Amino acid sequence: MRLSKSIIGDKEKGIVQDVLKEEYLGMGHYVQKFENNLSLYLNNKVSVVNSGTAALHLALLAMGIGKGDEVLVPSLTYVASYQAISATGATPVSCEAILESGHIDLDDAKRKVGPNTKALMPVHYAGNPVDFESVQNFSNQHNVRIIEDAAHAFGSLHRNGKKVGEVGDVICFSFDGIKNITSGEGGAVVTSDKAIIQFVNDARLLGVHKDSDARYSGNRSWEFDVQDQGFRYHMSNIFAGIGLAQLERFELEFKSARQTLARQYFELLNATPNIECFAMDFDQVVPHIFPIKVLKNRDQLRVQLIEQGIEAGIHYFPNHRLSFYKKPNDVLPNTDALYDQLLTLPLHPEVTREDQLKIVEIINEFSRSFKLE
Ligand SMILES: *Cc1c(COP(=O)(O)O)cnc(C)c1O
């Protein structure tokens, strides 16, 4: 049983075939349509790129962040968040995790604000959005920009009922193969800030000024200007085709499937000894992963699951312990403690109720034998 997977059906295959038939594989009107449909769904401005990491990288550059600057980020995240920060020349400053949610600990972040702090990058861990108001207050109090790593949280709602991506400073999504929707590979920068969108639109096409508009209207100019360092980060029509199909299926299929599975896991496991679940509102959150905390002997349970054909993951190895990012002063005991307990169970729309019951039985049996020891 796979931990996570892409769900691809006739709709995706149909659109990709249309793209192939047109023999225009680059960035054209499928990308424009994907961008427009995302924009309608999120009720905000959108620029799509070829990965979530590229989205974070360009969003940071668009904010003017670079060498000498610091960005506050939770150590408990995918290394992509860190790589995007260091790619700009800025330094990621590792912050503690809250044990109950896996979110960035804003009190710890507050202690780490310094004269070079330019931004805070909260990660909506597992799909559960970091409290919007607290992040807004943090931004106002410390005069820093907010770049949300919303790679896990496509479709989730804030507590105020607004979609993740609908409100806030700059929000970045990933559409890689296993995220809540996929475009094969892909990502998006979402914001109401026109200057950011303009910067990203140019920077994704090697910095060629207004090339996005020219490609969408089929009038690429052979004479152009470049005003900034650019990157080859644009999306192809093939990927956008997959993304369009996934976005159409999201509300009715993927969203409810993920919510139902996560709700059931929670109900089945929350009373189990030695196991703790992360509490969240499964009517509002569209969970990307289902991590649990195994209070003791996590690795033993993981081996037992794998032996019975069930993939189990660990999200994530703390970034402050990676050779490239570790700093002598980093002491993050909560993140380290959480890391020792985390175990991610299979969660994707094709996990069945039977699959879940099997997983839960293995976990229950493990807890029972463990209690007898
Ligand atoms: C997937 C992911 C990313 C990066 O997205 P890619 O599309 O894989 O580049 C960034 N942050 C987090 C937390 C992720 O899970």
GROMACS .gro file of C-alpha atoms and ligand atoms in nm:
model
  388
    1MET     CA    1   0.000   0.000   0.000
    2ARG     CA    2   0.146   0.327  -0.110
    3LEU     CA    3   0.197   0.617   0.126
    4SER     CA    4   0.086   0.864  -0.138
    5LYS     CA    5   0.030   0.860  -0.514
    6SER     CA    6  -0.101   1.053  -0.813
    7ILE     CA    7  -0.461   0.978  -0.908
    8ILE     CA    8  -0.484   0.989  -1.286
    9GLY     CA    9  -0.795   0.908  -1.489
   10ASP     CA   10  -0.957   0.959  -1.830
   11LYS     CA   11  -0.993   1.333  -1.780
   12GLU     CA   12  -0.616   1.386  -1.739
   13LYS     CA   13  -0.536   1.149  -2.025
   14GLY     CA   14  -0.789   1.323  -2.251
   15ILE     CA   15  -0.652   1.671  -2.199
   16VAL     CA   16  -0.289   1.558  -2.235
   17GLN     CA   17  -0.386   1.390  -2.563
   18ASP     CA   18  -0.542   1.717  -2.680
   19VAL     CA   19  -0.218   1.899  -2.598
   20LEU     CA   20  -0.013   1.640  -2.785
   21LYS     CA   21  -0.245   1.660  -3.087
   22GLU     CA   22  -0.198   2.036  -3.104
   23GLU     CA   23   0.178   1.984  -3.106
   24TYR     CA   24   0.233   2.295  -2.896
   25LEU     CA   25   0.393   2.161  -2.582
   26GLY     CA   26   0.548   2.477  -2.439
   27MET     CA   27   0.380   2.751  -2.241
   28GLY     CA   28   0.060   2.843  -2.423
   29HIS     CA   29  -0.313   2.863  -2.371
   30TYR     CA   30  -0.340   2.553  -2.149
   31VAL     CA   31  -0.107   2.723  -1.903
   32GLN     CA   32  -0.309   3.042  -1.933
   33LYS     CA   33  -0.631   2.850  -1.868
   34PHE     CA   34  -0.484   2.664  -1.568
   35GLU     CA   35  -0.372   2.997  -1.428
   36ASN     CA   36  -0.716   3.153  -1.490
   37ASN     CA   37  -0.903   2.861  -1.332
   38LEU     CA   38  -0.676   2.865  -1.028
   39SER     CA   39  -0.730   3.238  -1.004
   40LEU     CA   40  -1.110   3.191  -1.010
   41TYR     CA   41  -1.090   2.910  -0.753
   42LEU     CA   42  -0.867   3.103  -0.514
   43ASN     CA   43  -1.018   3.443  -0.587
   44ASN     CA   44  -0.669   3.595  -0.618
   45LYS     CA   45  -0.389   3.662  -0.867
   46VAL     CA   46  -0.186   3.357  -0.976
   47SER     CA   47   0.137   3.291  -1.162
   48VAL     CA   48   0.217   2.924  -1.227
   49VAL     CA   49   0.570   2.784  -1.249
   50ASN     CA   50   0.728   2.441  -1.290
   51SER     CA   51   0.760   2.347  -0.920
   52GLY     CA   52   0.661   2.452  -0.572
   53THR     CA   53   1.027   2.517  -0.496
   54ALA     CA   54   1.048   2.753  -0.795
   55ALA     CA   55   0.735   2.931  -0.668
   56LEU     CA   56   0.896   2.988  -0.326
   57HIS     CA   57   1.226   3.094  -0.485
   58LEU     CA   58   1.068   3.352  -0.717
   59ALA     CA   59   0.831   3.483  -0.449
   60LEU     CA   60   1.128   3.549  -0.218
   61LEU     CA   61   1.322   3.721  -0.499
   62ALA     CA   62   1.014   3.927  -0.584
   63MET     CA   63   1.013   4.048  -0.222
   64GLY     CA   64   1.369   4.169  -0.274
   65ILE     CA   65   1.514   3.905  -0.040
   66GLY     CA   66   1.877   3.810  -0.098
   67LYS     CA   67   2.228   3.799   0.043
   68GLY     CA   68   2.255   3.919   0.404
   69ASP     CA   69   1.883   3.873   0.472
   70GLU     CA   70   1.727   3.620   0.709
   71VAL     CA   71   1.404   3.427   0.670
   72LEU     CA   72   1.236   3.258   0.967
   73VAL     CA   73   1.123   2.907   0.880
   74PRO     CA   74   1.023   2.597   1.081
   75SER     CA   75   1.288   2.326   1.088
   76LEU     CA   76   1.006   2.073   1.048
   77THR     CA   77   0.945   2.112   0.674
   78TYR     CA   78   1.051   1.966   0.344
   79VAL     CA   79   1.402   2.078   0.250
   80ALA     CA   80   1.247   2.262  -0.047
   81SER     CA   81   1.150   2.550   0.185
   82TYR     CA   82   1.513   2.585   0.294
   83GLN     CA   83   1.660   2.546  -0.054
   84ALA     CA   84   1.432   2.819  -0.189
   85ILE     CA   85   1.556   3.057   0.081
   86SER     CA   86   1.926   2.976   0.041
   87ALA     CA   87   1.894   2.995  -0.341
   88THR     CA   88   1.830   3.369  -0.303
   89GLY     CA   89   2.151   3.407  -0.099
   90ALA     CA   90   1.948   3.463   0.220
   91THR     CA   91   1.987   3.254   0.536
   92PRO     CA   92   1.709   3.029   0.665
   93VAL     CA   93   1.674   3.073   1.043
   94SER     CA   94   1.546   2.748   1.196
   95CYS     CA   95   1.247   2.783   1.429
   96GLU     CA   96   1.087   2.543   1.672
   97ALA     CA   97   0.777   2.331   1.615
   98ILE     CA   98   0.460   2.334   1.824
   99LEU     CA   99   0.416   1.977   1.949
  100GLU     CA  100   0.036   1.975   1.910
  101SER     CA  101   0.030   2.087   1.546
  102GLY     CA  102   0.377   2.064   1.388
  103HIS     CA  103   0.341   2.434   1.308
  104ILE     CA  104   0.613   2.696   1.348
  105ASP     CA  105   0.636   2.820   1.710
  106LEU     CA  106   0.585   3.196   1.669
  107ASP     CA  107   0.719   3.267   2.019
  108ASP     CA  108   1.047   3.106   1.919
  109ALA     CA  109   1.039   3.293   1.586
  110LYS     CA  110   0.989   3.617   1.779
  111ARG     CA  111   1.307   3.551   1.981
  112LYS     CA  112   1.498   3.501   1.655
  113VAL     CA  113   1.393   3.827   1.488
  114GLY     CA  114   1.700   4.041   1.421
  115PRO     CA  115   1.797   4.344   1.215
  116ASN     CA  116   1.834   4.129   0.900
  117THR     CA  117   1.502   3.944   0.932
  118LYS     CA  118   1.300   4.013   0.618
  119ALA     CA  119   1.033   3.744   0.611
  120LEU     CA  120   0.854   3.462   0.791
  121MET     CA  121   0.775   3.142   0.602
  122PRO     CA  122   0.507   2.946   0.790
  123VAL     CA  123   0.438   2.594   0.660
  124HIS     CA  124   0.080   2.467   0.669
  125TYR     CA  125   0.195   2.132   0.804
  126ALA     CA  126  -0.013   1.834   0.684
  127GLY     CA  127  -0.259   2.080   0.523
  128ASN     CA  128  -0.367   2.245   0.848
  129PRO     CA  129  -0.324   2.623   0.806
  130VAL     CA  130  -0.113   2.812   1.059
  131ASP     CA  131  -0.339   3.055   1.246
  132PHE     CA  132  -0.391   3.346   1.007
  133GLU     CA  133  -0.440   3.618   1.265
  134SER     CA  134  -0.126   3.527   1.462
  135VAL     CA  135   0.080   3.537   1.145
  136GLN     CA  136  -0.070   3.876   1.049
  137ASN     CA  137   0.010   4.011   1.394
  138PHE     CA  138   0.365   3.880   1.369
  139SER     CA  139   0.408   4.053   1.034
  140ASN     CA  140   0.278   4.384   1.168
  141GLN     CA  141   0.475   4.373   1.493
  142HIS     CA  142   0.809   4.290   1.334
  143ASN     CA  143   0.762   4.452   0.993
  144VAL     CA  144   0.840   4.133   0.803
  145ARG     CA  145   0.675   3.989   0.492
  146ILE     CA  146   0.490   3.660   0.502
  147ILE     CA  147   0.546   3.390   0.244
  148GLU     CA  148   0.324   3.092   0.316
  149ASP     CA  149   0.456   2.751   0.215
  150ALA     CA  150   0.111   2.613   0.132
  151ALA     CA  151   0.244   2.308  -0.053
  152HIS     CA  152   0.033   2.081   0.174
  153ALA     CA  153  -0.275   2.296   0.197
  154PHE     CA  154  -0.438   2.327  -0.144
  155GLY     CA  155  -0.814   2.352  -0.081
  156SER     CA  156  -0.788   2.404   0.296
  157LEU     CA  157  -0.974   2.687   0.468
  158HIS     CA  158  -0.854   2.927   0.732
  159ARG     CA  159  -1.064   2.950   1.047
  160ASN     CA  160  -1.222   3.268   0.909
  161GLY     CA  161  -1.363   3.055   0.623
  162LYS     CA  162  -1.134   3.202   0.354
  163LYS     CA  163  -0.937   2.962   0.136
  164VAL     CA  164  -0.563   2.928   0.186
  165GLY     CA  165  -0.439   3.146  -0.102
  166GLU     CA  166  -0.737   3.379  -0.093
  167VAL     CA  167  -0.596   3.605   0.178
  168GLY     CA  168  -0.250   3.690   0.306
  169ASP     CA  169   0.071   3.838   0.170
  170VAL     CA  170   0.218   3.579  -0.072
  171ILE     CA  171   0.114   3.213  -0.080
  172CYS     CA  172   0.299   2.935  -0.266
  173PHE     CA  173   0.153   2.600  -0.375
  174SER     CA  174   0.311   2.283  -0.512
  175PHE     CA  175   0.148   2.056  -0.770
  176ASP     CA  176   0.409   1.781  -0.765
  177GLY     CA  177   0.296   1.424  -0.819
  178ILE     CA  178   0.161   1.354  -0.471
  179LYS     CA  179   0.013   1.686  -0.360
  180ASN     CA  180  -0.363   1.753  -0.315
  181ILE     CA  181  -0.376   1.828  -0.688
  182THR     CA  182  -0.092   1.758  -0.930
  183SER     CA  183   0.019   1.888  -1.266
  184GLY     CA  184   0.295   1.625  -1.285
  185GLU     CA  185   0.535   1.888  -1.158
  186GLY     CA  186   0.433   2.244  -1.091
  187GLY     CA  187   0.369   2.522  -0.849
  188ALA     CA  188   0.201   2.859  -0.813
  189VAL     CA  189   0.267   3.198  -0.659
  190VAL     CA  190  -0.059   3.351  -0.534
  191THR     CA  191  -0.101   3.707  -0.411
  192SER     CA  192  -0.303   4.025  -0.450
  193ASP     CA  193   0.026   4.216  -0.496
  194LYS     CA  194   0.051   4.308  -0.866
  195ALA     CA  195   0.423   4.386  -0.849
  196ILE     CA  196   0.500   4.036  -0.720
  197ILE     CA  197   0.296   3.874  -0.998
  198GLN     CA  198   0.466   4.090  -1.260
  199PHE     CA  199   0.809   4.000  -1.127
  200VAL     CA  200   0.729   3.627  -1.123
  201ASN     CA  201   0.574   3.638  -1.473
  202ASP     CA  202   0.901   3.777  -1.612
  203ALA     CA  203   1.143   3.584  -1.390
  204ARG     CA  204   0.993   3.246  -1.488
  205LEU     CA  205   1.082   3.318  -1.853
  206LEU     CA  206   1.450   3.408  -1.819
  207GLY     CA  207   1.359   3.762  -1.720
  208VAL     CA  208   1.223   3.843  -2.066
  209HIS     CA  209   0.997   4.142  -2.004
  210LYS     CA  210   0.625   4.076  -2.070
  211ASP     CA  211   0.700   3.741  -2.238
  212SER     CA  212   0.409   3.573  -2.053
  213ASP     CA  213   0.153   3.801  -2.219
  214ALA     CA  214   0.321   3.760  -2.557
  215ARG     CA  215   0.308   3.380  -2.535
  216TYR     CA  216  -0.057   3.375  -2.427
  217SER     CA  217  -0.159   3.595  -2.719
  218GLY     CA  218   0.062   3.401  -2.961
  219ASN     CA  219   0.266   3.712  -3.040
  220ARG     CA  220   0.612   3.637  -2.911
  221SER     CA  221   0.842   3.918  -2.997
  222TRP     CA  222   1.196   3.859  -3.121
  223GLU     CA  223   1.306   4.189  -2.975
  224PHE     CA  224   1.278   4.214  -2.600
  225ASP     CA  225   1.433   4.358  -2.289
  226VAL     CA  226   1.564   4.184  -1.976
  227GLN     CA  227   1.574   4.387  -1.655
  228ASP     CA  228   1.659   4.120  -1.397
  229GLN     CA  229   1.812   3.778  -1.339
  230GLY     CA  230   1.562   3.524  -1.469
  231PHE     CA  231   1.511   3.148  -1.456
  232ARG     CA  232   1.372   2.871  -1.675
  233TYR     CA  233   1.078   2.810  -1.442
  234HIS     CA  234   0.772   2.834  -1.669
  235MET     CA  235   0.513   2.555  -1.700
  236SER     CA  236   0.446   2.351  -2.015
  237ASN     CA  237   0.105   2.292  -2.173
  238ILE     CA  238   0.135   1.919  -2.094
  239PHE     CA  239   0.166   1.983  -1.722
  240ALA     CA  240  -0.103   2.251  -1.728
  241GLY     CA  241  -0.337   2.003  -1.899
  242ILE     CA  242  -0.297   1.757  -1.612
  243GLY     CA  243  -0.345   2.041  -1.364
  244LEU     CA  244  -0.666   2.157  -1.534
  245ALA     CA  245  -0.817   1.809  -1.511
  246GLN     CA  246  -0.713   1.771  -1.145
  247LEU     CA  247  -0.858   2.108  -1.050
  248GLU     CA  248  -1.191   2.006  -1.205
  249ARG     CA  249  -1.193   1.687  -0.997
  250PHE     CA  250  -1.070   1.841  -0.674
  251GLU     CA  251  -1.387   1.967  -0.502
  252LEU     CA  252  -1.605   1.664  -0.570
  253GLU     CA  253  -1.354   1.380  -0.557
  254PHE     CA  254  -1.017   1.445  -0.398
  255LYS     CA  255  -1.115   1.688  -0.125
  256SER     CA  256  -1.387   1.479   0.036
  257ALA     CA  257  -1.189   1.155  -0.006
  258ARG     CA  258  -0.894   1.299   0.185
  259GLN     CA  259  -1.114   1.453   0.452
  260THR     CA  260  -1.311   1.132   0.507
  261LEU     CA  261  -0.998   0.918   0.535
  262ALA     CA  262  -0.832   1.155   0.779
  263ARG     CA  263  -1.147   1.181   0.991
  264GLN     CA  264  -1.169   0.801   1.007
  265TYR     CA  265  -0.803   0.762   1.099
  266PHE     CA  266  -0.854   1.012   1.377
  267GLU     CA  267  -1.162   0.835   1.513
  268LEU     CA  268  -1.000   0.491   1.490
  269LEU     CA  269  -0.666   0.587   1.645
  270ASN     CA  270  -0.715   0.872   1.883
  271ALA     CA  271  -0.791   0.652   2.183
  272THR     CA  272  -0.511   0.405   2.108
  273PRO     CA  273  -0.245   0.390   2.380
  274ASN     CA  274   0.099   0.513   2.274
  275ILE     CA  275  -0.054   0.697   1.973
  276GLU     CA  276  -0.149   1.063   1.941
  277CYS     CA  277  -0.309   1.226   1.639
  278PHE     CA  278  -0.283   1.591   1.538
  279ALA     CA  279  -0.622   1.745   1.607
  280MET     CA  280  -0.765   1.957   1.326
  281ASP     CA  281  -1.102   2.044   1.180
  282PHE     CA  282  -1.147   1.797   0.896
  283ASP     CA  283  -1.438   1.999   0.755
  284GLN     CA  284  -1.199   2.290   0.692
  285VAL     CA  285  -0.866   2.119   0.630
  286VAL     CA  286  -0.785   1.912   0.322
  287PRO     CA  287  -0.510   1.692   0.465
  288HIS     CA  288  -0.210   1.620   0.243
  289ILE     CA  289  -0.052   1.368   0.482
  290PHE     CA  290  -0.168   1.191   0.798
  291PRO     CA  291   0.118   1.202   1.049
  292ILE     CA  292   0.067   1.049   1.394
  293LYS     CA  293   0.287   1.060   1.701
  294VAL     CA  294   0.408   0.722   1.827
  295LEU     CA  295   0.514   0.803   2.180
  296LYS     CA  296   0.753   0.509   2.213
  297ASN     CA  297   0.922   0.267   1.969
  298ARG     CA  298   0.821   0.449   1.651
  299ASP     CA  299   1.084   0.271   1.441
  300GLN     CA  300   0.963  -0.072   1.552
  301LEU     CA  301   0.607   0.008   1.446
  302ARG     CA  302   0.730   0.143   1.116
  303VAL     CA  303   0.914  -0.183   1.046
  304GLN     CA  304   0.602  -0.385   1.132
  305LEU     CA  305   0.390  -0.181   0.890
  306ILE     CA  306   0.646  -0.209   0.612
  307GLU     CA  307   0.676  -0.585   0.668
  308GLN     CA  308   0.302  -0.611   0.601
  309GLY     CA  309   0.330  -0.412   0.280
  310ILE     CA  310   0.226  -0.076   0.419
  311GLU     CA  311   0.446   0.221   0.340
  312ALA     CA  312   0.496   0.456   0.632
  313GLY     CA  313   0.691   0.780   0.612
  314ILE     CA  314   0.847   1.038   0.840
  315HIS     CA  315   0.771   1.404   0.769
  316TYR     CA  316   1.030   1.543   0.818
  317PHE     CA  317   1.395   1.501   0.911
  318PRO     CA  318   1.463   1.838   1.077
  319ASN     CA  319   1.642   2.079   0.847
  320HIS     CA  320   1.851   2.226   1.127
  321ARG     CA  321   2.034   1.891   1.141
  322LEU     CA  322   2.131   1.886   0.772
  323SER     CA  323   2.502   1.951   0.702
  324PHE     CA  324   2.426   2.241   0.470
  325TYR     CA  325   2.197   2.422   0.716
  326LYS     CA  326   2.314   2.332   1.065
  327LYS     CA  327   2.441   2.616   1.281
  328PRO     CA  328   2.620   2.573   1.614
  329ASN     CA  329   2.358   2.771   1.806
  330ASP     CA  330   2.056   2.581   1.680
  331VAL     CA  331   1.893   2.403   1.973
  332LEU     CA  332   1.542   2.285   1.888
  333PRO     CA  333   1.441   2.026   2.148
  334ASN     CA  334   1.071   2.018   2.055
  335THR     CA  335   1.146   1.960   1.688
  336ASP     CA  336   1.393   1.684   1.780
  337ALA     CA  337   1.143   1.521   2.016
  338LEU     CA  338   0.867   1.537   1.756
  339TYR     CA  339   1.094   1.392   1.491
  340ASP     CA  340   1.151   1.081   1.705
  341GLN     CA  341   0.775   1.019   1.726
  342LEU     CA  342   0.643   1.110   1.383
  343LEU     CA  343   0.502   0.844   1.154
  344THR     CA  344   0.300   0.919   0.842
  345LEU     CA  345   0.027   0.674   0.739
  346PRO     CA  346  -0.095   0.617   0.381
  347LEU     CA  347  -0.332   0.892   0.271
  348HIS     CA  348  -0.454   0.937  -0.085
  349PRO     CA  349  -0.797   0.905  -0.250
  350GLU     CA  350  -0.743   0.537  -0.337
  351VAL     CA  351  -0.687   0.420   0.021
  352THR     CA  352  -0.997   0.214   0.108
  353ARG     CA  353  -1.180   0.164   0.436
  354GLU     CA  354  -1.044  -0.194   0.441
  355ASP     CA  355  -0.690  -0.065   0.396
  356GLN     CA  356  -0.744   0.166   0.690
  357LEU     CA  357  -0.884  -0.107   0.914
  358LYS     CA  358  -0.581  -0.323   0.837
  359ILE     CA  359  -0.344  -0.039   0.924
  360VAL     CA  360  -0.531   0.036   1.245
  361GLU     CA  361  -0.528  -0.331   1.346
  362ILE     CA  362  -0.149  -0.349   1.309
  363ILE     CA  363  -0.112  -0.033   1.516
  364ASN     CA  364  -0.350  -0.158   1.784
  365GLU     CA  365  -0.174  -0.491   1.808
  366PHE     CA  366   0.159  -0.312   1.837
  367SER     CA  367   0.025  -0.093   2.117
  368ARG     CA  368  -0.113  -0.393   2.305
  369SER     CA  369   0.208  -0.598   2.284
  370PHE     CA  370   0.402  -0.288   2.374
  371LYS     CA  371   0.194  -0.235   2.689
  372LEU     CA  372   0.261  -0.592   2.803
  373GLU     CA  373   0.637  -0.542   2.786
  374LIG     C1  374   0.626   1.957  -0.191
  374LIG     C2  375   0.674   2.063  -0.102
  374LIG     C3  376   0.745   2.174  -0.148
  374LIG     C4  377   0.804   2.188  -0.284
  374LIG     O1  378   0.728   2.161  -0.391
  374LIG     P1  379   0.788   2.095  -0.523
  374LIG     O2  380   0.675   2.115  -0.618
  374LIG     O3  381   0.815   1.951  -0.495
  374LIG     O4  382   0.909   2.171  -0.562
  374LIG     C5  383   0.775   2.276  -0.059
  374LIG     N1  384   0.741   2.267   0.070
  374LIG     C6  385   0.676   2.160   0.120
  374LIG     C7  386   0.641   2.158   0.266
  374LIG     C8  387   0.642   2.053   0.036
  374LIG     O5  388   0.580   1.947   0.086
   0.00000   0.00000   0.00000
